[in-house]
Short mmCIF file of C-alpha atoms in Angstrom, two decimals:
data_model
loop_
_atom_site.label_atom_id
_atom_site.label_comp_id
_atom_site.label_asym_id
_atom_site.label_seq_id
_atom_site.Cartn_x
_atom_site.Cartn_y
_atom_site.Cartn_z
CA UNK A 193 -15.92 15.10 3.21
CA UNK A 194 -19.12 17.03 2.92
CA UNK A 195 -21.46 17.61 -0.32
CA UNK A 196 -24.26 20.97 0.23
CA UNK A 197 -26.70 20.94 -2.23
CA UNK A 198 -28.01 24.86 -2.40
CA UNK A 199 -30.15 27.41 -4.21
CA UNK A 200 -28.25 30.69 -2.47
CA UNK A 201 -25.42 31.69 -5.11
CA UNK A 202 -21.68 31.24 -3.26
CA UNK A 203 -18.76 33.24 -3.22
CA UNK A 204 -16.17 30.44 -4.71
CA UNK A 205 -12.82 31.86 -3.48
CA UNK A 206 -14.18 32.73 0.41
CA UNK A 207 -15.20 28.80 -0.16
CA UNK A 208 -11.88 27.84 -1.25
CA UNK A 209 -10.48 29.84 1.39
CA UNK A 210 -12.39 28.17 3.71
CA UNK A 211 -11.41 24.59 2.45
CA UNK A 212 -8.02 25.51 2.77
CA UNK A 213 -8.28 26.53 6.65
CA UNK A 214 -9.54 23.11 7.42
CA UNK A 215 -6.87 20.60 5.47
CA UNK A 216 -3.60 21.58 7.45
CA UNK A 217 -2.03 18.03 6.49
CA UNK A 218 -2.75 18.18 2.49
CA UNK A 219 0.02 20.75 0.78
CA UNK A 220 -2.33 20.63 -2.98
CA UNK A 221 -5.39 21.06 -3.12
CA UNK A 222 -7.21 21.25 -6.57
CA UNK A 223 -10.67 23.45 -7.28
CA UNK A 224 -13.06 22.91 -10.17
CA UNK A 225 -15.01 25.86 -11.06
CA UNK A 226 -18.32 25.32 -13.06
CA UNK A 227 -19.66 28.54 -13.98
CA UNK A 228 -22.83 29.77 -16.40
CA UNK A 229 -21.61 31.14 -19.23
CA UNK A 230 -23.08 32.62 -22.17
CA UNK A 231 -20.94 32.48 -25.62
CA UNK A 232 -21.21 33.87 -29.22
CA UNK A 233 -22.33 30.71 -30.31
CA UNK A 234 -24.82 30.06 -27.74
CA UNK A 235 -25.77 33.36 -25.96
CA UNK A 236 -28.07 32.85 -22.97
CA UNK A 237 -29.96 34.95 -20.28
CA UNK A 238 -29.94 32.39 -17.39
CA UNK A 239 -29.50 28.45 -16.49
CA UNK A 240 -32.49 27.06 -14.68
CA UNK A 241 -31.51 23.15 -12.94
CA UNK A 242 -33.72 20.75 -11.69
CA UNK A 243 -32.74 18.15 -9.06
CA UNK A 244 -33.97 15.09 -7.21
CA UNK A 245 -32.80 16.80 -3.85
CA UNK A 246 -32.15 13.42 -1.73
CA UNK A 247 -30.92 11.44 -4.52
CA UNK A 248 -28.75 14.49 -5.52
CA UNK A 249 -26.69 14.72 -2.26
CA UNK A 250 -26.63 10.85 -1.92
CA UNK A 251 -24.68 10.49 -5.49
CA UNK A 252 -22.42 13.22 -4.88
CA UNK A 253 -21.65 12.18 -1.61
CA UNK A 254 -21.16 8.67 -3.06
CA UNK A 255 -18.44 9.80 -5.85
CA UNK A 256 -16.85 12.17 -2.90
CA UNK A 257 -15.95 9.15 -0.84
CA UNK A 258 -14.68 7.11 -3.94
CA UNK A 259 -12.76 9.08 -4.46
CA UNK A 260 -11.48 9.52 -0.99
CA UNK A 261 -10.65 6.19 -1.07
CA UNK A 262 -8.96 5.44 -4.78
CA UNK A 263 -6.70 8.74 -4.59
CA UNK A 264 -5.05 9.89 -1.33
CA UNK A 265 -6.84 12.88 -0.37
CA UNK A 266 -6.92 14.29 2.90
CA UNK A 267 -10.38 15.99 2.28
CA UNK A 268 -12.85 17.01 -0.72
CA UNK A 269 -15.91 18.98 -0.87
CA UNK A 270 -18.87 19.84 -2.96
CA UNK A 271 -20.99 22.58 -3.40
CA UNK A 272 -23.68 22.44 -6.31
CA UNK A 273 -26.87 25.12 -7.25
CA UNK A 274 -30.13 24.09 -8.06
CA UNK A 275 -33.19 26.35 -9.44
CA UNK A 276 -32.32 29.76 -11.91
CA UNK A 277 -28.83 31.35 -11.93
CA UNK A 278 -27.30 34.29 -13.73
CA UNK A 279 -24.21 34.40 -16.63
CA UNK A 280 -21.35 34.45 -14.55
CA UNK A 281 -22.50 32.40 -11.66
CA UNK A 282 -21.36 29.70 -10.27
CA UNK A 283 -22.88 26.12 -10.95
CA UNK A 284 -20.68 23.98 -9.11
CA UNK A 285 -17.22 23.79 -7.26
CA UNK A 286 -15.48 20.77 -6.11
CA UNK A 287 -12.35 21.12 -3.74
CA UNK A 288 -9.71 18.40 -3.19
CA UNK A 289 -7.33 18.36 -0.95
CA UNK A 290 -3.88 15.78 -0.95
CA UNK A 291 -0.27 15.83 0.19
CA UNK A 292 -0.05 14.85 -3.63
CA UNK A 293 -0.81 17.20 -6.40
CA UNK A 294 -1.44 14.73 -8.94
CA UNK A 295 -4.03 12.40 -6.41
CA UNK A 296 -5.85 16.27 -5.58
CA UNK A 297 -6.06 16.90 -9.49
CA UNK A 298 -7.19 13.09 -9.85
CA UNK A 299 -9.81 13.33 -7.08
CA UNK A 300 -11.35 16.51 -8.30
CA UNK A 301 -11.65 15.17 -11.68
CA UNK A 302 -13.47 11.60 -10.97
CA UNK A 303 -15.97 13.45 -8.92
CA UNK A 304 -16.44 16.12 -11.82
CA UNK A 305 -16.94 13.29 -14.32
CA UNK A 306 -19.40 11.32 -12.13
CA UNK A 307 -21.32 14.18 -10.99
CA UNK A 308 -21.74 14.91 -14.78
CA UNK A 309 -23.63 11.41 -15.61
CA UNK A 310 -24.80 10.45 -12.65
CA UNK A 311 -26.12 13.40 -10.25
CA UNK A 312 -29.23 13.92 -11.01
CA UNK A 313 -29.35 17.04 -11.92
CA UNK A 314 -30.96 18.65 -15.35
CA UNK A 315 -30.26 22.25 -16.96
CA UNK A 316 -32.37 24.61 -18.69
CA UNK A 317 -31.22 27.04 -20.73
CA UNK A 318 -33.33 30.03 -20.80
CA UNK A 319 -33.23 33.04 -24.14
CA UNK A 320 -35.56 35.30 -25.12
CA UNK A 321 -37.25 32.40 -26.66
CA UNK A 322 -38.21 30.57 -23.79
CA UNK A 323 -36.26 27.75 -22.25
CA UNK A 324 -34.69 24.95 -23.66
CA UNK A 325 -33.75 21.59 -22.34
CA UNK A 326 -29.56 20.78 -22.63
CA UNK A 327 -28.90 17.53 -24.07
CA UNK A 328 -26.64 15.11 -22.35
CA UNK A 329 -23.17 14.64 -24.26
CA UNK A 330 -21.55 11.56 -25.17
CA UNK A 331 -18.18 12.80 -24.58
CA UNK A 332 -19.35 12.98 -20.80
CA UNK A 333 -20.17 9.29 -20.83
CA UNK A 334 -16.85 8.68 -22.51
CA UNK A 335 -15.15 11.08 -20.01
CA UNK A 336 -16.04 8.55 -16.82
CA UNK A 337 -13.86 5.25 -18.96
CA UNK A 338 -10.37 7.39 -18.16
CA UNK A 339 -11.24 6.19 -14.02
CA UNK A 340 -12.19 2.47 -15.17
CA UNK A 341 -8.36 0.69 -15.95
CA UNK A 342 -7.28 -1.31 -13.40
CA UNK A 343 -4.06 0.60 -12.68
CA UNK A 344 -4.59 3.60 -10.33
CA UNK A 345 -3.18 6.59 -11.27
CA UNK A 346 0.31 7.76 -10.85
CA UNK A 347 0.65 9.55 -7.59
CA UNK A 348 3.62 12.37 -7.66
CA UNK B 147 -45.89 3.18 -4.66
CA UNK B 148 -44.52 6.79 -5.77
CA UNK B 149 -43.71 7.62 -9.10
CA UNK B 150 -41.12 10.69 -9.38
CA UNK B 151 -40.87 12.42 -12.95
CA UNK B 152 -37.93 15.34 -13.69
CA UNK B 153 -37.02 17.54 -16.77
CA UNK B 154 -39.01 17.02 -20.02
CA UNK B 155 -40.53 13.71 -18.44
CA UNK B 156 -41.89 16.17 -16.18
CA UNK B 157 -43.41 18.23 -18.31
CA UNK B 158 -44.66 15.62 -20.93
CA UNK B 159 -46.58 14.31 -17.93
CA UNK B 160 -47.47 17.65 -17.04
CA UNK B 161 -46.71 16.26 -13.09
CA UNK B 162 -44.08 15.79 -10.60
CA UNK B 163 -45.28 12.53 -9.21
CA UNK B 164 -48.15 10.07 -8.69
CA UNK B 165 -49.07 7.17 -6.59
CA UNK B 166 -49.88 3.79 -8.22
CA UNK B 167 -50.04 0.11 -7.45
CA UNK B 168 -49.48 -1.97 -10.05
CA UNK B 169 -50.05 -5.67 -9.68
CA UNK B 170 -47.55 -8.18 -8.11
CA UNK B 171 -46.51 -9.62 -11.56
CA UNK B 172 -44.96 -5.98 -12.42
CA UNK B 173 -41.90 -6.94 -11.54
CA UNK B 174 -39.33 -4.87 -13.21
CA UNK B 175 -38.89 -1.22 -13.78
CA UNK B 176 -39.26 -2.63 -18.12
CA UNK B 177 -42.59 -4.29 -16.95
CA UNK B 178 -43.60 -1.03 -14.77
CA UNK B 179 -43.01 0.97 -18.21
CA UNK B 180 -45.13 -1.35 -20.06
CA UNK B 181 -48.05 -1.71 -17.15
CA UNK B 182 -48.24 2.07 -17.06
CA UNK B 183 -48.08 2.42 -20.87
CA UNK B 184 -50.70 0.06 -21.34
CA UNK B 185 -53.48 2.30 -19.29
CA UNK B 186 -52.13 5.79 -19.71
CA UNK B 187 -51.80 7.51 -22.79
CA UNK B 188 -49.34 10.30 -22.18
CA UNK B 189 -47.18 8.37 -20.58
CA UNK B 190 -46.96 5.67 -23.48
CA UNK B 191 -46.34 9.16 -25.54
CA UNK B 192 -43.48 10.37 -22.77
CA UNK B 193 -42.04 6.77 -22.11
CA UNK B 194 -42.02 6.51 -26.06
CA UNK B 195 -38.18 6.77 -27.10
CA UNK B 196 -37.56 4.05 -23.68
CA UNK B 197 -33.81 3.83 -24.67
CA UNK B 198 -32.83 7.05 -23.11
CA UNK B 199 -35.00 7.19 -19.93
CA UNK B 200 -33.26 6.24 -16.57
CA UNK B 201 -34.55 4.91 -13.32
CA UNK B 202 -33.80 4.96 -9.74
CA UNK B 203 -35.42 3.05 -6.96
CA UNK B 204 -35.51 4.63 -3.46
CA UNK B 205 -32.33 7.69 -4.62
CA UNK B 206 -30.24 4.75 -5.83
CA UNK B 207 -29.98 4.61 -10.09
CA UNK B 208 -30.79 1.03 -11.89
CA UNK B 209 -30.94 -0.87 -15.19
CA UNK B 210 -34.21 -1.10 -16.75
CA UNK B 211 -34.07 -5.12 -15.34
CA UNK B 212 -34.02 -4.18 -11.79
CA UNK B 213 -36.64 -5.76 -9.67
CA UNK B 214 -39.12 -3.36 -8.15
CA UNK B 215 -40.36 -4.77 -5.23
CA UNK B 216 -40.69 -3.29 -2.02
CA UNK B 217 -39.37 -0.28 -3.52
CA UNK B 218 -41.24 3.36 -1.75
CA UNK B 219 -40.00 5.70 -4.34
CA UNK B 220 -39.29 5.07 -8.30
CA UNK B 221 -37.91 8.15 -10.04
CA UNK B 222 -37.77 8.43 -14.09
CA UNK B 223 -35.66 10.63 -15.78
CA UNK B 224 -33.67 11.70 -19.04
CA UNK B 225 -29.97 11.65 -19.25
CA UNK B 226 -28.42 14.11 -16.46
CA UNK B 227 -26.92 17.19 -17.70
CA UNK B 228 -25.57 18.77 -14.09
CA UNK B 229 -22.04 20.05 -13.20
CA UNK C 64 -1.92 33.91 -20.12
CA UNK C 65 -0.08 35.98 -17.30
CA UNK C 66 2.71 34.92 -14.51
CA UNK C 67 3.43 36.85 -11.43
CA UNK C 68 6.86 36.34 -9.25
CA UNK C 69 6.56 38.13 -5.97
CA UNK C 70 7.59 37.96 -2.46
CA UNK C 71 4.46 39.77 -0.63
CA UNK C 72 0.93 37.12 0.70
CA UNK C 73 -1.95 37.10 -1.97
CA UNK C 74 -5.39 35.59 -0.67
CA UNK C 75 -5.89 32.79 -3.12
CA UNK C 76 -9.54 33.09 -3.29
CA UNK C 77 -9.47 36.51 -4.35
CA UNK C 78 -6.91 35.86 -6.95
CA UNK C 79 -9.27 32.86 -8.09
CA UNK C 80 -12.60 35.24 -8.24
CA UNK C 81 -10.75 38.03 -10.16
CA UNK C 82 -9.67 35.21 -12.68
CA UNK C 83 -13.59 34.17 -12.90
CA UNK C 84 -14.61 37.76 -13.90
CA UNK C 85 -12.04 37.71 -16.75
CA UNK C 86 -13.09 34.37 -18.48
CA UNK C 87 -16.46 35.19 -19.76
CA UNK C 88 -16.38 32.68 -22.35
CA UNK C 89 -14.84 29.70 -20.09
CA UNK C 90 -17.16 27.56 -18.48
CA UNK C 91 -14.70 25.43 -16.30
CA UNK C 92 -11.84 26.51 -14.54
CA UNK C 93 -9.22 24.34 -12.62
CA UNK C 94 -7.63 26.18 -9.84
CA UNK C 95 -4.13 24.70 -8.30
CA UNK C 96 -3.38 25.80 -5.11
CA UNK C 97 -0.18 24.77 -3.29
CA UNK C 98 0.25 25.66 0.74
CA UNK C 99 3.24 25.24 3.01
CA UNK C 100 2.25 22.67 5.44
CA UNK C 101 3.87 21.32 8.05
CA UNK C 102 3.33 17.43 9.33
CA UNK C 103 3.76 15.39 12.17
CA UNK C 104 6.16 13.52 10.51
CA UNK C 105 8.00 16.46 9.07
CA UNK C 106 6.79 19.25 11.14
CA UNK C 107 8.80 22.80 9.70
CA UNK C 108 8.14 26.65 11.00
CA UNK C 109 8.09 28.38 7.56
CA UNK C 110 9.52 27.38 4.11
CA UNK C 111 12.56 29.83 2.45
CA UNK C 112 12.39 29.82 -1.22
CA UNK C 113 15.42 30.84 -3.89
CA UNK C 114 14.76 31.62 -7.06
CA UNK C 115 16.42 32.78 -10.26
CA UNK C 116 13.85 35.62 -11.22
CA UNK C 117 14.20 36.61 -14.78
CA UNK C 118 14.45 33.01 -15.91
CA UNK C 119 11.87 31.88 -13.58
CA UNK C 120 9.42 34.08 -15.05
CA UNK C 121 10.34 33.05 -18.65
CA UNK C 122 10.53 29.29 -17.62
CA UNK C 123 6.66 29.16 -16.71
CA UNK C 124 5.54 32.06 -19.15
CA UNK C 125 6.45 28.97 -21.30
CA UNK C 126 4.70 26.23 -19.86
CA UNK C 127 1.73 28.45 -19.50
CA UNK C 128 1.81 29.43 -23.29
CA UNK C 129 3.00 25.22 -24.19
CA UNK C 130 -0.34 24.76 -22.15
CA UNK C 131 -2.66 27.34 -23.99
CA UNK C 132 -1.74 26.03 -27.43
CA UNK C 133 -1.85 21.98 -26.17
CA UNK C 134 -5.29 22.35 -24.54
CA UNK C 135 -8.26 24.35 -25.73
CA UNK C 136 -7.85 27.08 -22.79
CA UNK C 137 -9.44 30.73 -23.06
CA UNK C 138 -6.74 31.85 -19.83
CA UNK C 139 -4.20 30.49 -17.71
CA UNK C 140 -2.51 32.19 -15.24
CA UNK C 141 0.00 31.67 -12.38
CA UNK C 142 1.26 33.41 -9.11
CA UNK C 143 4.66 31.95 -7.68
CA UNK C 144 6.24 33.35 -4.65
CA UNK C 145 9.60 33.59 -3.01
CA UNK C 146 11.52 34.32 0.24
CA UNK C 147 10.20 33.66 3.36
CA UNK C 148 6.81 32.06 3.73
CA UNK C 149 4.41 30.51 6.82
CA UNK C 150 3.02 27.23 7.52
CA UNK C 151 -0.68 27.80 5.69
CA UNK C 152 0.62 30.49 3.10
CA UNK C 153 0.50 29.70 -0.39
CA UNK C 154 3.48 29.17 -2.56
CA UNK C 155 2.02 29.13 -5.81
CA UNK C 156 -1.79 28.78 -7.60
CA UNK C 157 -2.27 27.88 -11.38
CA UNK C 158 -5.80 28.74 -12.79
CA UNK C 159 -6.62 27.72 -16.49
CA UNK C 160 -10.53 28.38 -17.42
CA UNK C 161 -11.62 26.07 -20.79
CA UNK C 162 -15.07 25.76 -22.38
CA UNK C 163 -14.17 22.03 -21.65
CA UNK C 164 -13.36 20.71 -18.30
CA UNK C 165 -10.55 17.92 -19.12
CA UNK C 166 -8.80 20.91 -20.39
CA UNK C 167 -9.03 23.12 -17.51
CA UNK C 168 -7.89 20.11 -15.38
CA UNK C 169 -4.99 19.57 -18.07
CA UNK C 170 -3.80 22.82 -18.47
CA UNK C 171 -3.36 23.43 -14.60
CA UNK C 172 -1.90 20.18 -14.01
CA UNK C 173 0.64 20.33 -17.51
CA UNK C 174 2.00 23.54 -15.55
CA UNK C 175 2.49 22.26 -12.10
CA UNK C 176 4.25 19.02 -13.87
CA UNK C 177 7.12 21.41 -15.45
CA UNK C 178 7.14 24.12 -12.77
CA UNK C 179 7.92 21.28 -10.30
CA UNK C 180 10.85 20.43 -12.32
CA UNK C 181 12.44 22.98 -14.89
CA UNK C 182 11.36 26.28 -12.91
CA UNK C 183 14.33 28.05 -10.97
CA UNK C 184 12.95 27.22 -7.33
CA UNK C 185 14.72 26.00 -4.01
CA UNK C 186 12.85 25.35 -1.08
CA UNK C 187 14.39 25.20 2.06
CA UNK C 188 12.68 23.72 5.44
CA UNK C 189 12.95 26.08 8.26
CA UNK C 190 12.86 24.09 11.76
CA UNK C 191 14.28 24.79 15.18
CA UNK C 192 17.60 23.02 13.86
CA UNK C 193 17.80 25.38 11.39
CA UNK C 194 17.46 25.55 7.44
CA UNK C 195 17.38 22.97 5.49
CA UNK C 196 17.38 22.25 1.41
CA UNK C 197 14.61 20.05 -0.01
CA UNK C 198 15.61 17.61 -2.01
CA UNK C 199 14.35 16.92 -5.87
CA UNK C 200 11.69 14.25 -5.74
CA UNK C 201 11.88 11.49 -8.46
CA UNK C 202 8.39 10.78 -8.59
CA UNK C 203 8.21 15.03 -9.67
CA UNK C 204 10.39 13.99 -12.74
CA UNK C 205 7.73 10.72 -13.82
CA UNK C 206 4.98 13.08 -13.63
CA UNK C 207 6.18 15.31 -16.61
CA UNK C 208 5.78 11.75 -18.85
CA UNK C 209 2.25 12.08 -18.98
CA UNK C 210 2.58 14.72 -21.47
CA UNK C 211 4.94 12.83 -23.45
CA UNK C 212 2.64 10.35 -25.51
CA UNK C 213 1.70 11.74 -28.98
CA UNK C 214 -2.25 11.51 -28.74
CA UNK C 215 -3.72 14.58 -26.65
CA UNK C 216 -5.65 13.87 -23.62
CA UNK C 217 -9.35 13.49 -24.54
CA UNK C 218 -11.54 16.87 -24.43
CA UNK C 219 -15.03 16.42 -22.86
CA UNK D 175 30.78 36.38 -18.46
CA UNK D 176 28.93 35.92 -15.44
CA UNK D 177 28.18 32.89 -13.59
CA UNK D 178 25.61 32.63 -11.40
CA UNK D 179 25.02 30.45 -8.15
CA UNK D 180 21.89 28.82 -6.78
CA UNK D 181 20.73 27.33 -3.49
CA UNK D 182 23.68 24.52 -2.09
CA UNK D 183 26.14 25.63 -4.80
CA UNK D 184 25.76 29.50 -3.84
CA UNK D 185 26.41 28.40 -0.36
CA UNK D 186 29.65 26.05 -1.24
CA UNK D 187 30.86 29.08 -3.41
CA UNK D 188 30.34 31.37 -0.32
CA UNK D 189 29.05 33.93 -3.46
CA UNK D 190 26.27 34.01 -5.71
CA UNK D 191 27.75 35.37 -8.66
CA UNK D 192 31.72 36.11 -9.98
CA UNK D 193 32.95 36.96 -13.54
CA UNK D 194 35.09 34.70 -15.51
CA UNK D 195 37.03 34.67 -18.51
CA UNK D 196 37.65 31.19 -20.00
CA UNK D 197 39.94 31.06 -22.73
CA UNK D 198 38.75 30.44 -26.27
CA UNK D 199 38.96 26.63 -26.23
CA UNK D 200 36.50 26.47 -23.20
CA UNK D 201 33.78 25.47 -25.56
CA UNK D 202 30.89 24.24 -23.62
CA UNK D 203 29.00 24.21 -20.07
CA UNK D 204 31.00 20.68 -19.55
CA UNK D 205 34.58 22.46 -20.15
CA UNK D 206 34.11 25.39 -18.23
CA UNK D 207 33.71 22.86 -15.37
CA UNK D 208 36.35 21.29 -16.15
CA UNK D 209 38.42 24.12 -16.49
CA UNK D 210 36.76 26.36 -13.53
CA UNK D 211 37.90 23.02 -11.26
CA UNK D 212 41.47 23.25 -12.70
CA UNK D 213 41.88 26.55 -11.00
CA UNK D 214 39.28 26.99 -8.17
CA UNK D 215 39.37 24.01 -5.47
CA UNK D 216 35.62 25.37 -3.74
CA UNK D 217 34.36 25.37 -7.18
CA UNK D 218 36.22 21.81 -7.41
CA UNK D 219 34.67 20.37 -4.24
CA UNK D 220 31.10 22.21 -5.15
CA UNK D 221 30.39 20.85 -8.93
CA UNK D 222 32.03 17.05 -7.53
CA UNK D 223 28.45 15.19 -8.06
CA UNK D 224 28.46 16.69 -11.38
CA UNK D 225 25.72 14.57 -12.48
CA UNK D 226 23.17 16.30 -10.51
CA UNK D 227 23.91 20.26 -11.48
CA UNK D 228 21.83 21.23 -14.00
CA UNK D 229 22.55 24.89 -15.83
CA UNK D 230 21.21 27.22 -18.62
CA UNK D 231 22.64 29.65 -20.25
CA UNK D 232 20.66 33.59 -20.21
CA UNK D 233 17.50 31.89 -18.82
CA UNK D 234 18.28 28.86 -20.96
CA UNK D 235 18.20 25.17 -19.39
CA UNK D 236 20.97 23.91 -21.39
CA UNK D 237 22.66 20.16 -21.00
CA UNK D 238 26.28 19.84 -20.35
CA UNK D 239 27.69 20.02 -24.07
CA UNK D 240 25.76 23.26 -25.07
CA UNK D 241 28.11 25.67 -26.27
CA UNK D 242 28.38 28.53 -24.26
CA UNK D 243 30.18 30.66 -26.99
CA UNK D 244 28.12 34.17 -26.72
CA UNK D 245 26.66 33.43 -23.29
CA UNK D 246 26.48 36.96 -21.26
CA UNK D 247 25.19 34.37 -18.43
CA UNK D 248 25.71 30.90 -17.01
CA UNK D 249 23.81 29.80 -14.29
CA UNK D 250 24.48 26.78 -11.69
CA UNK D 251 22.20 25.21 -9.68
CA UNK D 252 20.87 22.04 -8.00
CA UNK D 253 17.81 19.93 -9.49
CA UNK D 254 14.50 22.68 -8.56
CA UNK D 255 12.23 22.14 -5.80
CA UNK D 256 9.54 24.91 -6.49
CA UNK D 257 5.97 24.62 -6.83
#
């Protein structure tokens, strides 16, 4: 398990790669991809985030090892920006590996829904008008209740 | 104690942090909001819609009832929007 | 949506950051990846795989379309090999890229659930005793009921 | 028509494809079984744990009473193990 908090942009696929070399027992691994996009209905120039750098890692590091221990994962990973990136960047990526496909999907999910509330971590979005603060959604509070029934996911 | 502000608490504050020391009845991170409301204006302005602002004590997040004491580092902050 | 059938390696990570550059309107994308691996309980030198090639590639060119029009995805995609393959090699990715991350995790995991099952694959376990034919997991049929209940998953 | 042989089965049938011609009254993937078995004792011993072969007719999973009238090809084959 390791979390690295980082300003440097990443190349996600040599990280993937790299994930892969390392989890020789796990057959699935699952990769979530957060990247800075810019649509139609929202066009933007660039994403600034601000962080509370020790609570940061501690939270992330805190959903990475629940979630080693609700689903059976062999190994996960995090790697999350701070400070301005470009359209097309990427954000975030969090890699988990199983013997199971569905515990690797599960894992990278819970951490992806935790990190979302409870990382503290804010985004600006920045336009030829200036920058603008993202609100927090509701359907990312709501997104955390799927981990809180007392039966644990099927494994497969 | 330190006082950590992020985002738009940040820059309603127009600063990243500040030491204070309130008195030994400030208990709770509610009773720290009030305190500090009482004797600074833009932070009764920035602490205004209270609902929505979160807390940690020393990088770990509470409930507006949590008990402050002995804590080295209190962080406010709006709703996280990382990920 | 695209579905590739070959025989030849492919470096997952590359296939994953090609898949990025195409997506410019997805902000999450869920990348399966699924390796040979070899344990110490069931330690094999390389992994032969049959398949029935045109109906393969029509069997998951459905689930991949089934997934595009049950989840809000902007892409999916999927690379399945056959033949001969080493411990550490892949034997098949998924990518599906959504505006919304539940679906990106859906969509990559709705595919896997019916590939496992209703694509025309055989694996067979290459040790020093020989070859050997995998046999069909239950727990591989179960997971396909997750997609059975009649309200979607939840989009965040 | 042509029937086509996967994984254990093509290895039982010692071939992975042959060309039949069931009569008329050889209505559906459960008949041409039956009637394959009446003739072919390899084919017999093969399909024995019936229960488990699953087929489909020109890239078509089918079940065991779809009608194979029209069919250019049937395929046999154990329950899949890809992914």
């Amino acid at each position: 398990m390791w979390v690295r908090i980082q300003q440097e942009p990443f190349d996600p696929g040599a990280e993937s790669n790299a994930f892969f070399l390392t989890d020789g027992a796990a057959g699935a691994t699952v990769t979530f991809t957060g990247l800075v996009r810019s649509t139609p209905d929202n066009p933007i120039d660039a994403l600034i985030l601000e962080h509370h750098p020790t609570m940061a890692k501690k939270q992330i590091e805190r959903f990475a090892n629940e979630a080693m221990e609700k689903f059976e994962l062999v190994d996960i990973a995090v790697i999350h920006r701070f400070g301005e990136m470009k359209v097309g960047e990427v954000i975030v990526q969090v890699m988990a590996a199983s013997p199971h496909r569905q515990a690797a999907f599960d894992g990278a999910n819970y951490v992806m829904d935790w990190l979302k509330t409870d990382a503290p971590f804010w985004k600006q979005e920045v336009t030829s008008d200036g920058a603008k603060w993202v609100q927090h959604r509701k359907s990312d509070d709501q997104a955390r209740e799927k981990w809180q029934t007392k039966t644990p996911p099927k494994q497969s | 104690m330190k006082i950590l502000y992020f985002a738009w608490l940040r820059e309603r504050m127009n600063k990243g942090s500040e030491d204070v020391s309130p008195p030994t009845d400030v208990a709770t991170i509610d009773q720290l909001i009030d305190w500090k409301s009482a004797s600074d204006e833009s932070f009764a302005l920035a602490f205004q819609d209270r609902e929505i602002i979160r807390a940690s004590i020393d990088d770990e997040l509470v409930e507006s009832d949590a008990k402050i004491e002995g804590a080295r580092e209190i962080a406010f902050f709006p709703p996280m929007t990382g990920g």
